[in-house]
Coordinates of C-alpha atoms in Angstrom, one line a residue:
A1262 CA -198.4 137.1 -119.6
N1263 CA -197.7 133.8 -120.8
S1264 CA -196.0 130.9 -118.6
T1265 CA -192.5 132.4 -119.4
E1266 CA -193.0 136.1 -118.6
A1267 CA -195.2 134.4 -115.4
I1268 CA -191.6 132.7 -114.2
N1269 CA -190.0 135.7 -115.2
I1270 CA -191.8 138.5 -113.4
L1271 CA -191.0 135.5 -110.0
K1272 CA -187.7 135.7 -110.6
D1273 CA -187.3 139.3 -111.2
I1274 CA -189.3 139.8 -107.4
E1275 CA -186.5 137.0 -106.2
R1276 CA -183.5 139.3 -107.2
Q1277 CA -184.5 142.0 -105.6
G1278 CA -185.1 140.3 -102.4
F1279 CA -188.8 139.8 -101.9
I1280 CA -189.7 136.1 -102.2
P1281 CA -193.6 135.6 -103.6
N1282 CA -196.3 135.3 -102.7
V1283 CA -199.6 132.8 -102.9
F1284 CA -200.8 135.2 -105.6
H1285 CA -197.6 135.3 -108.0
Y1286 CA -197.1 131.5 -107.5
S1287 CA -200.7 130.9 -108.9
A1288 CA -200.6 132.9 -110.7
A1289 CA -197.7 131.8 -112.9
I1290 CA -198.6 127.9 -111.8
S1291 CA -202.4 129.0 -113.5
K1292 CA -200.0 130.3 -116.7
C1293 CA -198.3 126.5 -116.7
A1294 CA -201.5 125.0 -116.8
K1295 CA -203.2 126.6 -119.7
D1296 CA -199.2 126.7 -121.7
G1297 CA -200.0 122.7 -121.0
K1298 CA -195.7 123.0 -119.5
L1299 CA -197.0 120.5 -116.1
N1300 CA -193.5 120.2 -115.0
E1301 CA -192.8 123.7 -114.5
A1302 CA -196.6 124.1 -112.8
K1303 CA -195.0 121.6 -110.1
K1304 CA -191.5 122.9 -110.2
L1305 CA -192.8 126.6 -108.8
F1306 CA -194.9 124.5 -106.5
R1307 CA -192.2 122.5 -104.9
Q1308 CA -190.2 126.3 -104.7
M1309 CA -193.7 127.9 -103.3
Q1310 CA -193.0 124.6 -100.1
Q1311 CA -188.9 125.3 -100.2
N1312 CA -190.5 128.9 -99.5
K1313 CA -193.1 127.5 -97.0
V1314 CA -195.8 129.7 -98.8
P1315 CA -199.1 127.8 -97.7
P1316 CA -200.9 127.1 -101.3
N1317 CA -205.0 127.8 -102.3
E1318 CA -207.8 126.6 -103.6
V1319 CA -206.9 128.5 -106.7
T1320 CA -202.4 126.5 -106.6
L1321 CA -204.1 123.1 -106.2
N1322 CA -206.4 124.3 -108.8
S1323 CA -204.3 125.2 -111.8
L1324 CA -202.3 122.1 -110.8
I1325 CA -204.6 119.7 -111.6
D1326 CA -205.3 122.0 -114.5
A1327 CA -202.1 121.6 -115.5
C1328 CA -202.2 117.5 -115.0
A1329 CA -205.3 117.4 -117.5
N1330 CA -203.6 119.1 -119.5
A1331 CA -201.5 116.9 -120.3
G1332 CA -203.1 113.4 -119.5
K1333 CA -201.4 113.1 -116.0
D1334 CA -205.2 111.5 -114.7
E1335 CA -203.2 109.2 -111.6
E1336 CA -201.5 112.7 -110.3
A1337 CA -205.0 114.7 -111.1
F1338 CA -206.4 113.1 -108.7
Q1339 CA -202.8 112.9 -106.5
F1340 CA -203.4 116.9 -106.4
L1341 CA -207.4 117.0 -105.8
R1342 CA -206.2 114.3 -102.3
D1343 CA -203.6 117.1 -100.7
M1344 CA -205.9 119.6 -100.9
E1345 CA -207.9 117.9 -97.5
E1346 CA -205.4 116.0 -96.7
N1347 CA -202.4 118.1 -96.4
H1348 CA -203.2 121.6 -97.4
G1349 CA -206.2 121.4 -95.6
L1350 CA -208.7 123.1 -98.6
W1351 CA -211.8 121.3 -99.2
P1352 CA -212.1 120.9 -102.8
S1353 CA -214.8 122.6 -105.0
V1354 CA -216.9 122.0 -107.9
V1355 CA -213.8 123.8 -109.8
S1356 CA -211.2 121.5 -108.9
Y1357 CA -213.5 117.9 -109.4
N1358 CA -214.1 119.6 -112.6
S1359 CA -210.4 119.9 -113.5
A1360 CA -209.9 116.3 -112.4
I1361 CA -213.1 114.5 -114.3
S1362 CA -211.2 116.8 -117.1
A1363 CA -207.8 114.9 -116.4
C1364 CA -209.8 112.0 -116.8
E1365 CA -211.4 113.0 -120.0
K1366 CA -208.6 113.5 -121.4
A1367 CA -207.5 110.1 -119.8
C1368 CA -210.1 108.3 -121.6
N1369 CA -210.8 106.9 -117.8
W1370 CA -214.0 107.0 -118.0
E1371 CA -215.0 105.0 -114.1
K1372 CA -212.7 107.0 -112.5
S1373 CA -214.9 110.0 -113.5
I1374 CA -218.1 109.1 -112.9
E1375 CA -216.5 107.7 -109.5
L1376 CA -215.7 111.8 -109.5
L1377 CA -218.6 112.9 -110.5
R1378 CA -221.1 110.9 -107.7
E1379 CA -217.8 111.7 -105.1
M1380 CA -218.8 115.6 -105.5
Q1381 CA -222.3 114.8 -105.3
S1382 CA -221.8 113.4 -101.7
R1383 CA -219.9 115.7 -100.6
G1384 CA -222.7 118.0 -101.3
L1385 CA -221.3 119.4 -104.3
E1386 CA -223.5 120.3 -107.1
P1387 CA -222.2 119.1 -110.8
N1388 CA -222.8 121.9 -113.2
V1389 CA -222.6 121.8 -116.8
I1390 CA -218.8 121.1 -117.2
S1391 CA -219.3 118.7 -114.8
Y1392 CA -221.1 116.4 -117.0
N1393 CA -219.7 117.6 -120.3
A1394 CA -216.4 116.4 -119.2
T1395 CA -217.9 112.9 -117.7
I1396 CA -220.4 112.1 -120.9
S1397 CA -216.8 113.2 -123.0
A1398 CA -214.7 110.7 -121.2
C1399 CA -217.8 108.3 -121.2
E1400 CA -217.6 108.8 -126.0
K1401 CA -214.1 108.1 -125.8
A1402 CA -213.9 104.9 -124.6
A1403 CA -217.3 104.3 -126.7
Q1404 CA -219.1 104.1 -123.3
T1405 CA -223.2 105.1 -125.2
Y1406 CA -225.6 103.6 -122.9
T1407 CA -224.0 105.5 -120.1
A1408 CA -223.0 108.8 -122.1
L1409 CA -226.7 108.7 -122.7
L1410 CA -228.1 108.0 -119.0
L1411 CA -225.9 110.5 -117.6
L1412 CA -226.8 113.4 -120.5
G1413 CA -230.1 111.8 -118.3
E1414 CA -229.5 112.4 -115.4
M1415 CA -228.1 116.4 -116.0
E1416 CA -231.8 117.6 -117.3
E1417 CA -233.1 115.8 -114.2
N1418 CA -231.2 118.2 -112.1
G1419 CA -232.3 120.8 -114.8
L1420 CA -228.7 120.7 -116.3
E1421 CA -229.7 123.0 -120.0
P1422 CA -227.5 121.6 -121.8
D1423 CA -224.9 122.9 -124.1
E1424 CA -223.0 122.8 -127.6
V1425 CA -220.3 120.6 -126.2
T1426 CA -222.9 117.8 -124.0
F1427 CA -224.3 117.4 -127.1
N1428 CA -221.6 117.1 -129.6
A1429 CA -220.3 114.8 -127.0
A1430 CA -223.2 111.9 -126.4
I1431 CA -223.6 112.4 -130.4
S1432 CA -220.1 111.2 -130.7
A1433 CA -221.1 108.4 -128.3
C1434 CA -223.9 107.7 -130.5
E1435 CA -221.2 107.3 -133.0
K1436 CA -218.7 105.4 -131.2
G1437 CA -221.9 102.8 -130.2
G1438 CA -222.1 102.3 -133.9
A1439 CA -225.4 100.8 -136.6
E1440 CA -228.3 100.5 -133.0
H1441 CA -227.5 103.5 -132.2
T1442 CA -227.9 105.8 -135.6
D1443 CA -231.1 106.4 -134.8
T1444 CA -230.2 108.5 -131.5
A1445 CA -227.4 110.4 -132.2
L1446 CA -230.4 112.0 -135.2
S1447 CA -232.8 112.6 -132.5
L1448 CA -230.6 114.3 -130.4
F1449 CA -229.6 116.9 -134.0
E1450 CA -233.4 116.8 -134.1
E1451 CA -234.1 118.3 -130.6
M1452 CA -230.1 120.3 -130.1
C1453 CA -231.6 123.0 -132.9
H1454 CA -235.7 122.5 -131.1
R1455 CA -233.8 123.9 -128.1
G1456 CA -232.0 126.8 -130.4
V1457 CA -228.3 124.9 -129.7
W1458 CA -227.0 125.8 -132.9
P1459 CA -224.8 123.0 -134.5
T1460 CA -220.9 123.2 -135.4
V1461 CA -218.8 121.8 -137.6
I1462 CA -218.7 119.2 -134.9
T1463 CA -222.1 118.3 -134.4
Y1464 CA -222.1 117.9 -138.5
G1465 CA -219.0 115.8 -138.8
A1466 CA -220.3 113.2 -135.6
T1467 CA -223.9 113.4 -137.4
I1468 CA -222.9 112.5 -140.6
S1469 CA -220.2 109.5 -139.5
A1470 CA -222.8 107.9 -137.0
C1471 CA -225.3 107.8 -140.2
E1472 CA -222.2 106.2 -142.0
K1473 CA -222.0 103.7 -138.7
G1474 CA -225.7 102.9 -139.9
G1475 CA -224.9 101.7 -143.1
A1476 CA -226.6 101.9 -147.1
N1477 CA -230.0 103.0 -145.5
Y1478 CA -228.4 106.6 -143.7
T1479 CA -226.7 107.6 -147.0
D1480 CA -229.1 110.1 -148.2
T1481 CA -229.4 112.0 -144.7
A1482 CA -225.7 112.3 -144.4
L1483 CA -225.6 113.8 -147.1
G1484 CA -228.7 116.2 -146.0
L1485 CA -227.1 117.1 -143.5
F1486 CA -224.1 118.2 -145.7
D1487 CA -225.8 119.8 -147.7
E1488 CA -227.1 121.1 -144.4
M1489 CA -223.7 122.5 -143.8
N1490 CA -223.6 124.7 -146.7
Q1491 CA -226.9 126.2 -146.5
Y1492 CA -226.0 127.0 -143.4
D1493 CA -222.5 128.2 -144.1
V1494 CA -220.9 125.4 -142.2
E1495 CA -218.2 124.9 -143.8
P1496 CA -217.1 121.2 -143.6
S1497 CA -213.4 120.3 -142.3
V1498 CA -211.3 117.0 -143.2
I1499 CA -213.7 115.1 -141.0
T1500 CA -215.9 116.3 -142.1
Y1501 CA -215.3 115.5 -146.3
S1502 CA -214.1 111.4 -144.3
A1503 CA -217.2 111.1 -142.5
I1504 CA -219.4 111.6 -145.7
I1505 CA -217.0 110.0 -148.6
S1506 CA -217.2 107.2 -146.0
A1507 CA -220.9 107.7 -145.8
C1508 CA -220.8 107.0 -149.5
E1509 CA -219.1 103.5 -149.8
K1510 CA -221.1 102.2 -147.2
G1511 CA -224.4 103.6 -148.8
G1512 CA -222.0 100.5 -151.7
A1513 CA -221.7 101.3 -155.8
D1514 CA -224.4 104.0 -157.0
Y1515 CA -222.6 106.7 -154.6
T1516 CA -219.8 105.9 -156.3
Q1517 CA -219.6 108.7 -158.9
T1518 CA -220.8 110.9 -155.3
A1519 CA -217.5 110.2 -153.3
L1520 CA -216.2 111.5 -156.0
S1521 CA -217.8 114.8 -156.4
L1522 CA -217.2 115.4 -152.6
F1523 CA -213.2 114.3 -153.5
G1524 CA -213.4 117.4 -156.2
E1525 CA -215.0 119.9 -154.2
L1526 CA -212.6 118.9 -151.1
Q1527 CA -209.8 119.8 -153.5
E1528 CA -211.2 122.5 -154.9
N1529 CA -211.9 124.1 -151.3
K1530 CA -208.8 123.8 -150.6
V1531 CA -209.4 121.3 -147.4
A1532 CA -206.1 118.9 -147.5
P1533 CA -207.6 115.2 -147.7
D1534 CA -205.8 113.0 -144.7
I1535 CA -204.6 109.2 -145.1
I1536 CA -208.3 108.7 -143.9
T1537 CA -210.3 110.9 -146.6
Y1538 CA -207.8 108.4 -148.9
N1539 CA -208.9 105.6 -147.2
D1540 CA -212.4 106.5 -147.9
L1541 CA -212.5 107.3 -151.2
L1542 CA -210.4 104.5 -152.5
T1543 CA -212.9 102.0 -150.6
A1544 CA -215.8 103.4 -151.7
C1545 CA -213.8 103.4 -155.6
G1546 CA -213.1 99.6 -154.6
K1547 CA -217.0 99.3 -154.6
G1548 CA -217.8 100.7 -157.7
G1549 CA -215.4 98.8 -159.6
G1550 CA -214.7 98.6 -163.5
E1551 CA -213.8 102.0 -164.3
Y1552 CA -213.5 103.3 -161.1
I1553 CA -210.3 100.8 -159.8
D1554 CA -208.5 103.2 -162.2
V1555 CA -209.5 106.2 -160.6
A1556 CA -208.7 104.7 -157.2
L1557 CA -205.3 103.8 -158.7
K1558 CA -204.4 107.6 -159.8
H1559 CA -205.3 108.3 -156.8
F1560 CA -203.7 106.2 -154.6
D1561 CA -200.5 107.3 -156.3
E1562 CA -201.9 110.9 -155.5
M1563 CA -201.6 110.8 -152.5
K1564 CA -197.6 109.7 -152.8
S1565 CA -197.0 112.2 -154.9
L1566 CA -198.6 114.7 -152.2
G1567 CA -196.4 112.9 -148.9
C1568 CA -199.6 111.4 -147.8
D1569 CA -197.8 108.1 -147.0
P1570 CA -199.9 104.9 -147.9
D1571 CA -200.6 102.9 -144.6
E1572 CA -201.5 99.8 -144.2
I1573 CA -205.3 100.2 -144.9
T1574 CA -204.5 101.5 -147.6
Y1575 CA -202.9 99.0 -149.0
T1576 CA -205.8 96.3 -147.8
V1577 CA -208.4 98.5 -149.9
I1578 CA -206.5 99.2 -153.0
I1579 CA -205.4 95.1 -153.0
K1580 CA -209.3 94.0 -152.8
A1581 CA -210.4 96.9 -155.2
C1582 CA -207.7 95.6 -157.0
F1583 CA -208.8 91.6 -156.6
D1584 CA -212.9 92.1 -156.4
D1585 CA -213.0 93.8 -159.9
E1586 CA -209.6 89.9 -161.2
R1587 CA -207.5 92.8 -162.2
Y1588 CA -204.5 90.2 -160.8
P1589 CA -201.3 92.1 -161.6
E1590 CA -202.4 95.3 -160.6
A1591 CA -203.7 93.4 -157.1
L1592 CA -200.4 91.2 -156.7
K1593 CA -197.9 94.5 -157.6
K1594 CA -199.9 96.4 -154.4
A1595 CA -199.0 93.5 -152.2
L1596 CA -195.9 92.8 -152.9
E1597 CA -195.1 96.9 -152.2
A1598 CA -196.7 96.4 -148.5
V1599 CA -194.7 94.2 -148.4
S1600 CA -191.5 95.3 -149.0
E1601 CA -193.2 98.9 -147.4
G1602 CA -192.8 96.7 -143.5
L1603 CA -196.9 97.2 -144.1
V1604 CA -197.2 93.4 -144.5
A1605 CA -195.7 90.3 -143.5
P1606 CA -194.3 88.2 -145.9
L1607 CA -194.7 84.8 -147.1
D1608 CA -190.9 82.6 -146.7
P1609 CA -191.6 80.3 -150.6
N1610 CA -189.4 78.3 -148.7
A1611 CA -191.3 77.2 -145.3
K1612 CA -193.6 74.3 -144.7
E1613 CA -196.5 76.2 -143.1
W1614 CA -197.8 79.8 -144.2
D1615 CA -199.8 81.3 -141.8
L1616 CA -202.7 83.8 -143.3
H1617 CA -203.9 85.0 -140.1
N1618 CA -202.8 88.9 -140.1
L1619 CA -203.8 88.8 -143.7
R1620 CA -207.1 89.7 -145.6
E1621 CA -208.7 88.2 -147.7
A1622 CA -207.5 89.9 -150.6
S1623 CA -203.6 90.2 -149.6
A1624 CA -204.1 86.6 -148.6
S1625 CA -204.6 85.0 -151.6
M1626 CA -201.9 87.5 -154.4
L1627 CA -199.2 86.5 -151.6
L1628 CA -200.0 82.9 -151.3
A1629 CA -200.6 82.7 -155.3
D1630 CA -196.7 84.6 -155.9
V1631 CA -195.1 81.8 -153.2
L1632 CA -197.3 79.2 -155.7
L1633 CA -195.8 80.3 -158.3
S1634 CA -191.9 80.9 -157.0
S1635 CA -191.9 77.6 -155.4
V1636 CA -193.2 75.5 -158.8
E1637 CA -190.7 78.0 -160.8
S1638 CA -187.6 76.5 -158.7
S1639 CA -189.9 73.7 -158.8
S1640 CA -189.9 73.5 -154.9
F1641 CA -192.3 70.9 -154.7
R1642 CA -193.2 70.1 -151.2
D1643 CA -196.4 69.5 -148.5
V1644 CA -197.0 72.9 -147.1
R1645 CA -199.7 73.4 -144.8
V1646 CA -201.5 76.7 -144.7
V1647 CA -203.3 77.6 -141.6
T1648 CA -206.4 80.4 -141.8
G1649 CA -207.5 79.8 -139.3
K1650 CA -211.6 79.7 -138.1
G1651 CA -212.5 83.6 -137.8
K1652 CA -213.7 83.3 -134.3
N1653 CA -212.3 86.8 -133.3
S1654 CA -213.0 88.5 -136.8
P1655 CA -216.3 90.0 -137.0
E1656 CA -216.4 89.0 -140.2
G1657 CA -215.9 85.5 -139.5
P1658 CA -214.5 82.8 -141.2
V1659 CA -213.1 85.2 -144.7
L1660 CA -210.1 83.2 -144.3
Q1661 CA -211.3 80.0 -144.0
L1662 CA -213.8 80.5 -146.9
K1663 CA -212.6 82.3 -149.6
V1664 CA -208.6 81.3 -149.7
P1665 CA -209.3 77.8 -150.9
A1666 CA -212.3 78.8 -153.1
F1667 CA -209.9 81.4 -155.2
L1668 CA -207.1 78.6 -155.2
R1669 CA -209.5 75.7 -156.7
N1670 CA -211.5 77.8 -158.8
V1671 CA -209.3 80.8 -160.3
A1672 CA -206.5 78.4 -159.8
G1673 CA -206.8 75.1 -160.0
L1674 CA -205.0 73.6 -157.9
E1675 CA -205.8 70.4 -155.4
L1676 CA -205.9 71.2 -152.1
S1677 CA -206.7 68.5 -149.4
Q1678 CA -207.8 69.1 -145.3
E1679 CA -205.9 68.4 -142.6
I1680 CA -207.0 65.5 -139.9
N1681 CA -205.8 66.6 -136.3
R1682 CA -204.2 64.0 -133.8
H1683 CA -208.5 62.8 -133.1
G1684 CA -208.3 62.2 -136.2
K1685 CA -211.1 65.0 -137.0
T1686 CA -210.8 68.0 -139.7
N1687 CA -208.8 71.2 -138.9
E1688 CA -210.8 73.7 -140.5
G1689 CA -208.4 76.3 -139.6
A1690 CA -206.2 74.3 -142.2
F1691 CA -205.5 72.6 -145.5
V1692 CA -202.9 71.0 -146.8
I1693 CA -201.3 71.1 -150.9
T1694 CA -199.2 68.7 -151.2
K1695 CA -196.0 68.2 -153.0
E1696 CA -198.0 65.9 -155.5
A1697 CA -200.6 68.3 -155.8
L1698 CA -197.9 70.5 -156.6
Q1699 CA -196.6 69.2 -159.1
K1700 CA -199.7 68.1 -160.8
W1701 CA -200.4 71.2 -161.3
A1702 CA -197.3 72.7 -162.6
K1703 CA -197.6 70.7 -165.2
S1704 CA -201.0 71.7 -166.0
D1705 CA -202.8 74.0 -168.3
D1706 CA -204.3 75.6 -165.1
F1707 CA -200.6 76.7 -163.7
T1708 CA -200.1 78.1 -167.3
R1709 CA -203.8 79.9 -167.3
F1710 CA -203.0 81.3 -163.4
Q1711 CA -199.5 82.4 -164.1
A1712 CA -200.4 84.6 -167.0
L1713 CA -203.4 85.5 -165.2
V1714 CA -201.9 87.2 -162.4
T1715 CA -198.1 88.1 -163.3
G1716 CA -199.9 89.6 -166.9
R1717 CA -197.3 86.7 -168.7
G1718 CA -196.8 83.8 -170.2
Q1719 CA -194.5 81.1 -168.7
T1720 CA -190.7 81.6 -168.8

């Protein structure tokens, strides 16, 4: 029976003039937990209390399970505490495992470890399920070192890692970035050595770890993908996205490989998602030249298939066109992103243009657009352009360096440094003066830049 049928059975018992017992209620609550119906499970528990039917361990464990499946870790903890404090029941390994699972789903890795230690302090021995849930909680929170320490502890305690353990540990390495790529590969080898058969999840996580490792691991990722085919492990859309991304990390030499893999995905009738398309477009951008046309074709294709481009998609396609100096296409996509509400517009009449939330290519093209608009409307004034200093960017001060370089070298526009009130240069901003803008408007540089960016001559 499913949860609905189980609840109906309880109602039938009551209609016949009987009060359901703890076994009836526990079975129904367990069905609700498996069906993900937390509210129904709690409603049945309240009925038990109203009918003065004392719960047993199965009842409370099922309620904790229901909370875990709903990702309600705080409620799971409360039911765990209630077992002993309000119902005189001693929580078992199963009780703790369910509560740790709730932590895992809620990404509450610290609480999961706290519960694991509490189990041990009470003389309960954590089993493989206990460790798997705790390692998974750490994986979801990108706590790589802690996940690996737990894996070691698990083995020291005589427990044999299973498929779930290895998948969680490898995925934790992937979340930890390039410094853990070799560890992920070692875990994959160890898994195979122990006779634990890798699944599509294992391959996907290991290939993703290779992708995080960068260009030096692209061939390793491709080898793993070929191995999947040899062992008849069917790739999922996640696997295809990971291997295409690994090709992108390999650079221009792997662009055609990425396209071939995308073609294979389509032949196998695996539906690409937004991540797949974003990875493919990035790979095409790395290839440059003729691959920009391919990227634009796939950009249109994804829209026709109902896979709506997101901010990342537009960032990628704008950068691909921009880096290949295809400025009209880059500008068109930048303005599309604005019209879709994915990128904030720059006000042509503003006295300050803040580029903080923009990437280099988008910032450069939107600046080009408002500068051309300012000249064409004879709106000349001093404008402050804020790039920031790149302190919060993993790539460093990209806007601070590259946007001014684009305006100077490509547009031929004179820029001025901003001096703060202490008489020091503000490295996170520059100024386009009214005089510089007027001078530029009369120059051949303006005519050339206008044609270069818009694809048309000066009007």
